[in-house]
Short mmCIF file of C-alpha atoms in Angstrom, two decimals:
data_model
loop_
_atom_site.label_atom_id
_atom_site.label_comp_id
_atom_site.label_asym_id
_atom_site.label_seq_id
_atom_site.Cartn_x
_atom_site.Cartn_y
_atom_site.Cartn_z
CA MET A 12 -0.18 0.00 0.23
CA ARG A 13 1.22 3.36 -0.89
CA LEU A 14 0.32 6.44 1.15
CA LEU A 15 0.64 10.22 0.45
CA ILE A 16 1.27 12.82 3.41
CA VAL A 17 0.13 16.32 2.87
CA GLU A 18 1.49 18.33 5.83
CA ASP A 19 3.34 21.67 6.28
CA GLU A 20 4.41 20.55 9.67
CA LYS A 21 7.52 18.98 8.60
CA ARG A 22 8.75 17.46 11.87
CA LEU A 23 5.16 15.92 12.26
CA ALA A 24 5.05 14.75 8.68
CA LEU A 25 8.55 13.16 8.88
CA SER A 26 7.42 11.44 12.30
CA LEU A 27 4.04 10.00 10.73
CA ALA A 28 5.90 8.95 7.46
CA ALA A 29 8.48 6.89 9.68
CA GLY A 30 5.79 5.34 11.59
CA LEU A 31 3.70 4.16 8.60
CA ARG A 32 6.56 2.85 6.97
CA ALA A 33 7.24 0.75 10.17
CA GLU A 34 3.74 -0.57 9.68
CA GLY A 35 4.67 -1.80 6.17
CA PHE A 36 3.29 1.03 4.10
CA ALA A 37 5.08 2.95 1.41
CA VAL A 38 4.93 6.49 2.10
CA ASP A 39 5.54 9.95 0.35
CA VAL A 40 5.45 13.59 2.06
CA VAL A 41 4.91 16.74 0.47
CA HIS A 42 4.47 19.95 2.27
CA ASP A 43 2.48 22.22 -0.10
CA GLY A 44 -1.28 21.91 -1.06
CA LEU A 45 -0.90 22.45 -4.64
CA GLU A 46 1.98 19.61 -4.85
CA GLY A 47 -0.17 17.40 -2.78
CA LEU A 48 -3.11 18.01 -5.33
CA HIS A 49 -0.58 17.03 -8.09
CA ARG A 50 0.61 13.99 -6.59
CA ALA A 51 -2.38 12.82 -5.80
CA GLY A 52 -4.13 13.41 -8.83
CA ASP A 53 -1.73 10.95 -10.51
CA GLY A 54 -3.77 7.87 -9.02
CA ALA A 55 -0.58 6.22 -7.76
CA TYR A 56 -1.65 6.31 -3.99
CA ASP A 57 -4.13 4.11 -1.78
CA LEU A 58 -4.69 6.75 0.73
CA VAL A 59 -3.91 10.36 1.41
CA VAL A 60 -3.47 11.83 4.95
CA LEU A 61 -4.27 15.67 4.18
CA ASP A 62 -3.80 18.56 6.57
CA ILE A 63 -6.09 21.45 6.08
CA MET A 64 -3.97 24.44 6.70
CA LEU A 65 -1.58 24.16 4.12
CA PRO A 66 0.51 26.79 1.96
CA GLY A 67 -0.44 26.94 -1.86
CA MET A 68 -3.90 25.50 -1.31
CA ASN A 69 -5.73 24.29 1.69
CA GLY A 70 -6.76 20.98 2.45
CA TYR A 71 -10.33 21.72 1.68
CA ARG A 72 -9.85 22.76 -1.91
CA VAL A 73 -7.38 19.97 -2.60
CA CYS A 74 -10.14 17.47 -1.32
CA ALA A 75 -12.85 19.16 -3.38
CA ALA A 76 -10.51 19.29 -6.52
CA LEU A 77 -9.52 15.53 -6.19
CA ARG A 78 -13.31 14.50 -6.03
CA ALA A 79 -14.56 16.78 -8.96
CA ALA A 80 -11.74 15.03 -11.05
CA GLY A 81 -13.36 11.72 -10.14
CA HIS A 82 -10.62 10.56 -7.76
CA ASP A 83 -12.02 8.26 -5.15
CA VAL A 84 -8.71 7.59 -3.28
CA PRO A 85 -9.69 7.45 0.47
CA ILE A 86 -8.58 10.76 2.58
CA LEU A 87 -8.18 11.38 6.28
CA MET A 88 -7.95 14.86 7.04
CA LEU A 89 -5.84 16.25 9.61
CA THR A 90 -6.39 19.60 11.19
CA ALA A 91 -5.54 21.90 14.44
CA LYS A 92 -9.03 23.28 13.89
CA ASP A 93 -12.00 21.83 16.33
CA GLY A 94 -15.54 21.97 16.15
CA GLU A 95 -18.47 20.25 14.14
CA TYR A 96 -18.62 22.89 11.50
CA ASP A 97 -15.03 22.37 10.34
CA GLU A 98 -15.71 18.65 10.62
CA ALA A 99 -18.46 18.91 8.45
CA GLU A 100 -16.98 20.88 5.86
CA GLY A 101 -14.20 18.50 5.64
CA LEU A 102 -16.61 15.63 5.16
CA ASP A 103 -19.11 17.71 2.84
CA THR A 104 -16.02 18.32 0.44
CA GLY A 105 -15.26 14.56 0.19
CA ALA A 106 -13.03 13.50 3.04
CA ASP A 107 -13.57 10.16 4.04
CA ASP A 108 -12.56 10.72 7.76
CA TYR A 109 -11.45 13.51 10.09
CA LEU A 110 -8.69 13.73 12.77
CA THR A 111 -8.15 16.74 15.14
CA LYS A 112 -4.51 17.57 16.42
CA PRO A 113 -3.30 16.72 18.95
CA PHE A 114 -4.14 13.10 17.97
CA SER A 115 -2.91 9.70 19.13
CA TYR A 116 -0.83 7.89 16.67
CA VAL A 117 -2.28 4.79 17.63
CA VAL A 118 -5.72 6.06 16.59
CA LEU A 119 -4.33 7.70 13.45
CA VAL A 120 -3.05 4.27 12.18
CA ALA A 121 -6.29 2.47 13.30
CA ARG A 122 -8.15 5.16 11.01
CA VAL A 123 -5.68 4.43 7.87
CA LYS A 124 -5.98 0.84 8.18
CA ALA A 125 -10.02 0.96 8.65
CA LEU A 126 -10.30 3.20 5.33
CA LEU A 127 -8.00 0.79 3.68
CA ARG A 128 -10.18 -2.08 4.49
CA ARG A 129 -13.47 -0.26 3.71
CA ARG A 130 -12.05 0.56 0.23
CA GLY A 131 -11.08 -2.76 -0.16
CA ARG A 132 -13.97 -4.80 0.82
CA THR A 133 -15.21 -5.58 -2.83
CA ALA A 134 -12.01 -7.37 -3.45
CA SER A 135 -10.83 -10.53 -1.58
CA PRO A 136 -8.14 -9.97 0.85
CA VAL A 137 -6.62 -13.42 0.03
CA LEU A 138 -4.56 -14.02 -3.03
CA ARG A 139 -3.56 -17.34 -4.18
CA ALA A 140 -0.99 -18.59 -6.81
CA GLY A 141 -0.20 -22.40 -7.14
CA ALA A 142 0.43 -23.83 -3.57
CA LEU A 143 0.82 -20.12 -2.18
CA THR A 144 -1.71 -18.49 -0.24
CA VAL A 145 -0.87 -14.57 0.68
CA ASP A 146 -3.63 -12.96 3.02
CA THR A 147 -3.36 -9.40 2.80
CA ALA A 148 -5.53 -8.88 5.68
CA SER A 149 -3.75 -10.76 8.22
CA ARG A 150 -0.36 -10.55 6.38
CA ARG A 151 0.11 -14.17 6.40
CA VAL A 152 1.41 -16.63 3.91
CA LEU A 153 0.97 -20.29 3.39
CA LEU A 154 2.80 -22.81 1.46
CA ASP A 155 0.84 -25.97 0.91
CA GLY A 156 -1.00 -25.00 3.75
CA ALA A 157 2.01 -24.45 6.40
CA GLU A 158 2.63 -20.72 7.54
CA VAL A 159 6.11 -19.35 6.00
CA GLY A 160 7.20 -16.36 8.27
CA LEU A 161 8.27 -13.13 6.52
CA THR A 162 9.53 -9.74 7.53
CA THR A 163 7.46 -6.88 6.64
CA LYS A 164 9.14 -5.71 3.40
CA GLU A 165 9.34 -9.55 2.15
CA PHE A 166 5.48 -9.72 2.62
CA SER A 167 5.19 -6.15 0.79
CA VAL A 168 7.39 -7.54 -2.11
CA LEU A 169 5.36 -10.76 -2.46
CA GLU A 170 2.29 -9.10 -2.18
CA GLN A 171 2.78 -6.99 -5.28
CA LEU A 172 3.79 -10.22 -7.11
CA ALA A 173 0.60 -11.94 -5.90
CA LEU A 174 -1.72 -9.08 -6.94
CA ARG A 175 -0.39 -10.27 -10.49
CA PRO A 176 0.24 -14.13 -10.70
CA GLY A 177 1.70 -15.39 -13.89
CA GLU A 178 2.61 -11.88 -14.97
CA VAL A 179 5.61 -9.76 -15.18
CA VAL A 180 6.22 -7.29 -12.46
CA SER A 181 8.82 -4.89 -13.22
CA LYS A 182 11.67 -3.97 -10.68
CA ALA A 183 10.64 0.00 -10.97
CA GLU A 184 7.02 -1.03 -10.12
CA ILE A 185 8.01 -2.97 -7.05
CA LEU A 186 10.51 -0.20 -5.76
CA GLU A 187 7.42 2.19 -6.55
CA HIS A 188 4.79 0.41 -4.28
CA VAL A 189 7.06 -1.29 -1.62
CA TRP A 190 9.87 1.47 -0.98
CA ASP A 191 8.75 5.32 -1.63
CA PHE A 192 9.32 8.04 -3.95
CA ALA A 193 12.13 9.61 -2.29
CA TYR A 194 14.29 6.20 -1.98
CA GLU A 195 17.46 6.79 -3.35
CA GLY A 196 19.18 3.48 -2.43
CA ASP A 197 20.38 0.73 -4.35
CA PRO A 198 17.55 -0.48 -7.01
CA ASN A 199 19.08 -4.17 -6.53
CA ILE A 200 17.62 -4.05 -3.01
CA VAL A 201 14.56 -5.67 -5.01
CA GLU A 202 16.90 -8.65 -5.89
CA VAL A 203 17.83 -9.18 -2.52
CA TYR A 204 14.38 -9.33 -1.12
CA VAL A 205 13.39 -11.87 -4.31
CA SER A 206 16.46 -13.97 -3.51
CA THR A 207 15.22 -14.00 0.29
CA LEU A 208 11.83 -14.97 -0.88
CA ARG A 209 13.09 -17.81 -3.14
CA ARG A 210 14.61 -19.51 -0.45
CA LYS A 211 11.81 -19.30 1.90
CA LEU A 212 9.17 -20.22 -0.84
CA GLY A 213 10.98 -22.18 -3.13
CA ALA A 214 13.49 -21.48 -6.01
CA ARG A 215 10.75 -21.75 -9.00
CA THR A 216 8.26 -19.70 -6.97
CA ILE A 217 9.37 -16.64 -8.47
CA ARG A 218 11.08 -16.38 -11.95
CA THR A 219 13.17 -14.01 -13.17
CA VAL A 220 12.33 -12.64 -16.74
CA ARG A 221 15.65 -11.03 -18.16
CA GLY A 222 15.42 -7.53 -18.89
CA ALA A 223 11.61 -7.15 -17.84
CA GLY A 224 11.28 -8.21 -13.88
CA TYR A 225 9.69 -10.93 -11.85
CA ARG A 226 7.10 -13.28 -12.56
CA LEU A 227 5.25 -15.19 -9.64
CA GLU A 228 4.15 -18.78 -10.80
CA ASP A 229 0.34 -19.44 -10.69
CA ARG A 230 0.42 -23.15 -11.24
#
């Protein structure tokens, strides 16, 4: 899952991003409403955490513009404002949930996960490819019915492949969804995780398609 945080309080934004990455999300951060609208409008995000008081364009206008353009990405609004009228205005512009500062980080994570579950109710949270079962809700992996322990990043890489079993998924696509926009490390990190997954799941589970990417075998 890839999240976008649009928050001009840089310390808060970076703290939230670090916490959400530890939960297994890929997170991008911007500090300006116009940049937030541009990024969110690209359609590459599963959820947007959106502050209201922003330079360039406030959160109300960003949210309204996204909805007017037909984007249905879940939006969790953050604000230092308080009161039922502010909350009503945020929800009226199309936000899915509303959290007033100061807030509990635990509550924010719970709200984020609830919005993501709500969005995914129409799709099965369980992905299958051959003898492999990937439960995206419980984050459990079974191979021939036996559970396989994976780290957060290992699971996220496998999830990207399991979403498209039998299809080639490029290294760039995996980097984009499992890491984040600001990642500047070695792109070969994907190969490291694929190698680890092969050791745990079997060498033939994930095929390398030279020059194109990786394919999770579905038979």
